[in-house]
mmCIF file of C-alpha atoms in Angstrom:
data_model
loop_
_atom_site.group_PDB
_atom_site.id
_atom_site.type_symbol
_atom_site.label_atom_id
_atom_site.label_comp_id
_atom_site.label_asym_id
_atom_site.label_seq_id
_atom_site.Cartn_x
_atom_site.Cartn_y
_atom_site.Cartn_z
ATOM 1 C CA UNK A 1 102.108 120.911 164.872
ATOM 2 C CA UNK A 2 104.435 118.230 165.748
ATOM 3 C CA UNK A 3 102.648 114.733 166.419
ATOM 4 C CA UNK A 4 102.482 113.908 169.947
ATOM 5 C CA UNK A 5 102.795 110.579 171.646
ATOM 6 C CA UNK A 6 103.628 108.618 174.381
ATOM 7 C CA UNK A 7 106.688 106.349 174.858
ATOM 8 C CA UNK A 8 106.036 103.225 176.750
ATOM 9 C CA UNK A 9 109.458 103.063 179.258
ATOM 10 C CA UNK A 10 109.072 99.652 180.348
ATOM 11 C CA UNK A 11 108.087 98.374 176.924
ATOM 12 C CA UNK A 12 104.752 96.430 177.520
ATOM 13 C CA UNK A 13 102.881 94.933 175.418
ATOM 14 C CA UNK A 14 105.454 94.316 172.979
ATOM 15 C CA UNK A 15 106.825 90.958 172.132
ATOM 16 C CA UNK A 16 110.312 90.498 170.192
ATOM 17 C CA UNK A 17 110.430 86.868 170.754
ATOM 18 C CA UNK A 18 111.506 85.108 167.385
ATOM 19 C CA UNK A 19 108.190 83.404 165.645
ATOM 20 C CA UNK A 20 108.182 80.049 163.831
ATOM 21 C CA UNK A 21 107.739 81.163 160.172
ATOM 22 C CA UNK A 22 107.610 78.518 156.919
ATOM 23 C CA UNK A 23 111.599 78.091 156.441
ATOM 24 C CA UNK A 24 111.117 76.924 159.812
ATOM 25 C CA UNK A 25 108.632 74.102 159.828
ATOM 26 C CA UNK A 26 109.723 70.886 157.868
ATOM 27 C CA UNK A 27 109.236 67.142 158.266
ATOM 28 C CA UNK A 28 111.137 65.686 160.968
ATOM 29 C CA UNK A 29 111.652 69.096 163.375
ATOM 30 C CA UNK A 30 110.436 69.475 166.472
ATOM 31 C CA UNK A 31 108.642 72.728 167.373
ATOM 32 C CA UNK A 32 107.554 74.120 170.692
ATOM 33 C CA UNK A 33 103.965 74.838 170.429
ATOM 34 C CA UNK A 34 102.414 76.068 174.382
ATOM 35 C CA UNK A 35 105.164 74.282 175.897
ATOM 36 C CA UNK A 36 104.807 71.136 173.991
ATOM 37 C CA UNK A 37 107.086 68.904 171.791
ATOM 38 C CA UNK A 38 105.334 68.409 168.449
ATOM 39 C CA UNK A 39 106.905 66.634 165.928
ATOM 40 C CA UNK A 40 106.100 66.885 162.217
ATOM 41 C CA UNK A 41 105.862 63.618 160.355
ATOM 42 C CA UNK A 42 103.995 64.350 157.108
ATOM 43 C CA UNK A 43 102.712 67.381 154.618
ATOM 44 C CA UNK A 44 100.479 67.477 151.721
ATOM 45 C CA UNK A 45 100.487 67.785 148.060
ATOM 46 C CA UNK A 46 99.956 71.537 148.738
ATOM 47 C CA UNK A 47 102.821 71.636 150.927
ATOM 48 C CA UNK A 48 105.360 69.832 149.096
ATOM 49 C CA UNK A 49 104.543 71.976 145.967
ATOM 50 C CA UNK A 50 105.174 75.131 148.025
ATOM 51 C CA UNK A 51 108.456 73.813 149.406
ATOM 52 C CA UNK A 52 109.513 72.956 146.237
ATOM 53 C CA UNK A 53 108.986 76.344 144.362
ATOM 54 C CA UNK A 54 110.018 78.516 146.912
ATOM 55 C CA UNK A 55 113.179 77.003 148.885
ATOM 56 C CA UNK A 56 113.713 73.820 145.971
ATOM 57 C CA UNK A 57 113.233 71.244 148.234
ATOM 58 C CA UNK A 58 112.643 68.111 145.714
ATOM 59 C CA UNK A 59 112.063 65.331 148.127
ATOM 60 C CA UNK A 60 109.929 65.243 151.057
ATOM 61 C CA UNK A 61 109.252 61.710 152.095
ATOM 62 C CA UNK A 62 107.131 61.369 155.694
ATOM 63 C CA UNK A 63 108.799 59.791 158.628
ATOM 64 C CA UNK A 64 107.601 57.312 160.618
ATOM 65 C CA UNK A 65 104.739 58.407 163.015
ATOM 66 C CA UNK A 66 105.942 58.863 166.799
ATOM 67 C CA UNK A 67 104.623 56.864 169.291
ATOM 68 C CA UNK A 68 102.297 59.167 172.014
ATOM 69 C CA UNK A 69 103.154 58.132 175.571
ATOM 70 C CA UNK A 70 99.783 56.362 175.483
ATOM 71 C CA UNK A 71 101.299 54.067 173.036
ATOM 72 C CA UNK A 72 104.018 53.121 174.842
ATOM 73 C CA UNK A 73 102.649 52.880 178.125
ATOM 74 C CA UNK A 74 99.990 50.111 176.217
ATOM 75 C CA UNK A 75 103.137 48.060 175.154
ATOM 76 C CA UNK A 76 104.672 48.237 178.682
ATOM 77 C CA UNK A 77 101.450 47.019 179.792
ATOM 78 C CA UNK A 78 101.094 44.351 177.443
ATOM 79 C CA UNK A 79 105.159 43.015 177.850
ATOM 80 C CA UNK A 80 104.047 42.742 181.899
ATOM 81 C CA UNK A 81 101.697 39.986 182.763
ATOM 82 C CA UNK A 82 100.054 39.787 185.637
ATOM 83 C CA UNK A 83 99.788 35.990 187.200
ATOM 84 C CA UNK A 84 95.459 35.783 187.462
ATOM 85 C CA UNK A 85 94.649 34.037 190.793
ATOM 86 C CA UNK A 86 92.291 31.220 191.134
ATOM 87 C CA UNK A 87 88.502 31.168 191.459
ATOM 88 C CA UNK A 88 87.624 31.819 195.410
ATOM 89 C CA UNK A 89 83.974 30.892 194.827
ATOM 90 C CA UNK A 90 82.680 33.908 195.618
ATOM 91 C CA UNK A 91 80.590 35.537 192.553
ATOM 92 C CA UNK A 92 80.818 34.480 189.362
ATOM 93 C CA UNK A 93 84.215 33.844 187.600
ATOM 94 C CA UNK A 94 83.687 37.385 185.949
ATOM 95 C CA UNK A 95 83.257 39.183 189.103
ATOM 96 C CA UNK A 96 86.437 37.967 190.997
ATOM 97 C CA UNK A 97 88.545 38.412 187.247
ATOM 98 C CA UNK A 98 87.048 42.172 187.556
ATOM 99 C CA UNK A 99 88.133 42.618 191.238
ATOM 100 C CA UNK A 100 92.153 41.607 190.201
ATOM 101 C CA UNK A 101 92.006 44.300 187.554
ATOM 102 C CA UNK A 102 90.017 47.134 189.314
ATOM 103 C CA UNK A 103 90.143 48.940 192.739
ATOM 104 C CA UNK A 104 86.835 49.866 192.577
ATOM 105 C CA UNK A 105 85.183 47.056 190.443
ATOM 106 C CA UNK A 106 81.611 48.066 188.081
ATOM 107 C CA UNK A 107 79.421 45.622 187.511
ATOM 108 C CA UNK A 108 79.700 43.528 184.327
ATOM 109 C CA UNK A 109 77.479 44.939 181.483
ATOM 110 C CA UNK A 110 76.150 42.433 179.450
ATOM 111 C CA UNK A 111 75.752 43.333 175.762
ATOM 112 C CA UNK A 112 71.936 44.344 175.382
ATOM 113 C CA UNK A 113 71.660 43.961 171.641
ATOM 114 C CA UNK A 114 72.076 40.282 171.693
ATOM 115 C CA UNK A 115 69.908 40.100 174.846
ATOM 116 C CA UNK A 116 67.418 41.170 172.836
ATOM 117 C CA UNK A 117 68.224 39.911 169.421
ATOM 118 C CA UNK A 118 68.334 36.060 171.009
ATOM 119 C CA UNK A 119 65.110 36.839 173.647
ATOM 120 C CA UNK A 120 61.842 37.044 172.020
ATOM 121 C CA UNK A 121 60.706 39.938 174.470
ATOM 122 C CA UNK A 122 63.756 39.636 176.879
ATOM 123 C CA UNK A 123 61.437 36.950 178.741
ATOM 124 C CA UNK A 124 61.195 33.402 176.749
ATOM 125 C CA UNK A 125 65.201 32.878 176.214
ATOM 126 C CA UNK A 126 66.115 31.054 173.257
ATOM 127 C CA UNK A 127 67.802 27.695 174.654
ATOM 128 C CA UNK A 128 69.980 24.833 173.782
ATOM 129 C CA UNK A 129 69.546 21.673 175.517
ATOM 130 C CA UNK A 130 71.632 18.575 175.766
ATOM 131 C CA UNK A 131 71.762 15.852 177.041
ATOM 132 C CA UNK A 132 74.781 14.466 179.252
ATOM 133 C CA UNK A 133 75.897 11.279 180.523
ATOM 134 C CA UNK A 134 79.123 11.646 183.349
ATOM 135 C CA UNK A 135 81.720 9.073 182.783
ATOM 136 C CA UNK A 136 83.087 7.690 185.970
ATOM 137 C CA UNK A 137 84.375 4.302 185.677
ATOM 138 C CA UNK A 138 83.349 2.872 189.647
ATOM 139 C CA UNK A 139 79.860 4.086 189.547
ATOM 140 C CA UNK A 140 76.937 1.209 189.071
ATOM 141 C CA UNK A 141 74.407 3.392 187.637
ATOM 142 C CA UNK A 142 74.223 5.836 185.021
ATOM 143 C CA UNK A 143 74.019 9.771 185.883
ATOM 144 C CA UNK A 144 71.913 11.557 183.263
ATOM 145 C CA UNK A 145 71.995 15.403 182.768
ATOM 146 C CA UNK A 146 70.742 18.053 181.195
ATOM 147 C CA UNK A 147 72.825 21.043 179.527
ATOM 148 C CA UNK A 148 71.481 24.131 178.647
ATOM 149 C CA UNK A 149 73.364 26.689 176.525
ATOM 150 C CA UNK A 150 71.333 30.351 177.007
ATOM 151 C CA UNK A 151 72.004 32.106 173.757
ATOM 152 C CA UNK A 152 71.574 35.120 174.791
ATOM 153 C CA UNK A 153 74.478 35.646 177.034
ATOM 154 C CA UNK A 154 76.306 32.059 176.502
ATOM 155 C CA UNK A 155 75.290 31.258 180.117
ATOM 156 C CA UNK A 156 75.276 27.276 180.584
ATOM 157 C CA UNK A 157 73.340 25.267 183.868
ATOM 158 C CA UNK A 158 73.256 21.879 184.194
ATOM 159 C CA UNK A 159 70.582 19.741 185.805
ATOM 160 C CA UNK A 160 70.627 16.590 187.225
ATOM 161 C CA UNK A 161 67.584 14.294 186.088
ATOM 162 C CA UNK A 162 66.342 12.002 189.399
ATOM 163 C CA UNK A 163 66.543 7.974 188.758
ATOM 164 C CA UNK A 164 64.257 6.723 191.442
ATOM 165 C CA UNK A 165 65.819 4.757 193.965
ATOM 166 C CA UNK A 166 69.315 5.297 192.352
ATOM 167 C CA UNK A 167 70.512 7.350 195.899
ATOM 168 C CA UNK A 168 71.553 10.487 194.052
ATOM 169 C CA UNK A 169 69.206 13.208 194.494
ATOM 170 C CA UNK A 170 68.554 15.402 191.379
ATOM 171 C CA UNK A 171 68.629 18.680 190.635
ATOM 172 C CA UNK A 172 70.661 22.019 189.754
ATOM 173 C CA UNK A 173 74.144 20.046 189.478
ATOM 174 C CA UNK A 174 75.837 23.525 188.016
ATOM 175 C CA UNK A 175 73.666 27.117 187.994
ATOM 176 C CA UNK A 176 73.378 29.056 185.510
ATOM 177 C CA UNK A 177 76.876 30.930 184.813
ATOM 178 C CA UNK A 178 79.664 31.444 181.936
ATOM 179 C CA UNK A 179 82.041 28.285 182.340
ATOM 180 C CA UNK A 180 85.282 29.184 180.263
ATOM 181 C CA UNK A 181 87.532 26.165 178.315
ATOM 182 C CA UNK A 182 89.812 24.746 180.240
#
């Protein structure tokens, strides 16, 4: 009895595109792979040993890595500079520098680990204080301050100190904030 079997007329599920095979794939082509450009930069040991018994390819040195178009978008970025307006008042200084770079601005996270490496508990802050004098040249008395430096975020607040009948009331003279060199 003669085998029997059935021809498929329009030819489905057969493929006769041409597939990439190992004469094919060297350093420095470009192959198609799901509609992608892939380059191929580098190969190892293995590689180059096969290469070089079967198709006597001696050298196969690796080319420099592309750049993704991540890459290159970061070095646009970082050629264009974007002018940083002044301080409105509003905030802190950290809050209006986020609104220029975001739409929708997050609030600033503040780094917990030193929080709590610099707070005994998170509630008795570990504190720097100074004291200050202001040099003015046309006032008669002396102003006297106090500086703190909060080492757990690198805050700083200065406070007046009241001299009695001196006419300059005391008190928080700067709050408690990040104040960046001028």
């Amino acid at each position: 009895q003669p085998l029997r079997y059935i021809l498929d007329r329009l030819d489905i599920g057969s493929d006769h595109r041409p597939i990439y095979s190992d004469r094919d794939l060297r350093i420095g082509v470009v192959i198609s792979a799901l509609g992608r450009k892939i380059v191929i930069y580098d190969c190892d040991e293995f590689t180059k040993e096969y290469y070089k018994a079967k198709f006597g390819v001696e050298r196969q040195d690796p080319i420099e890595r592309p750049e993704t178009r991540e890459e290159e978008l970061a070095k646009l970025q970082k050629k264009i500079e974007f002018p940083v307006p002044p301080f409105n008042g509003f905030g802190s200084y950290e809050d209006s520098l986020n609104n220029c770079f975001k739409i929708r601005p997050q609030e600033i996270v503040k780094p917990y680990k030193t929080f709590l490496e610099r707070d005994r508990m998170g509630f008795d802050c570990k504190i720097l204080r100074f004291l200050l004098r202001m040099l003015v040249k046309n006032e008669p008395i002396d102003r006297t301050f106090v500086l703190s430096y909060y080492l757990s975020d690198g805050a700083i607040s200065v406070y007046e100190i009241e001299r009695p009948n001196s006419g300059n009331k005391g008190g928080m003279f700067i709050s408690k904030r990040q104040i960046f060199k001028a």
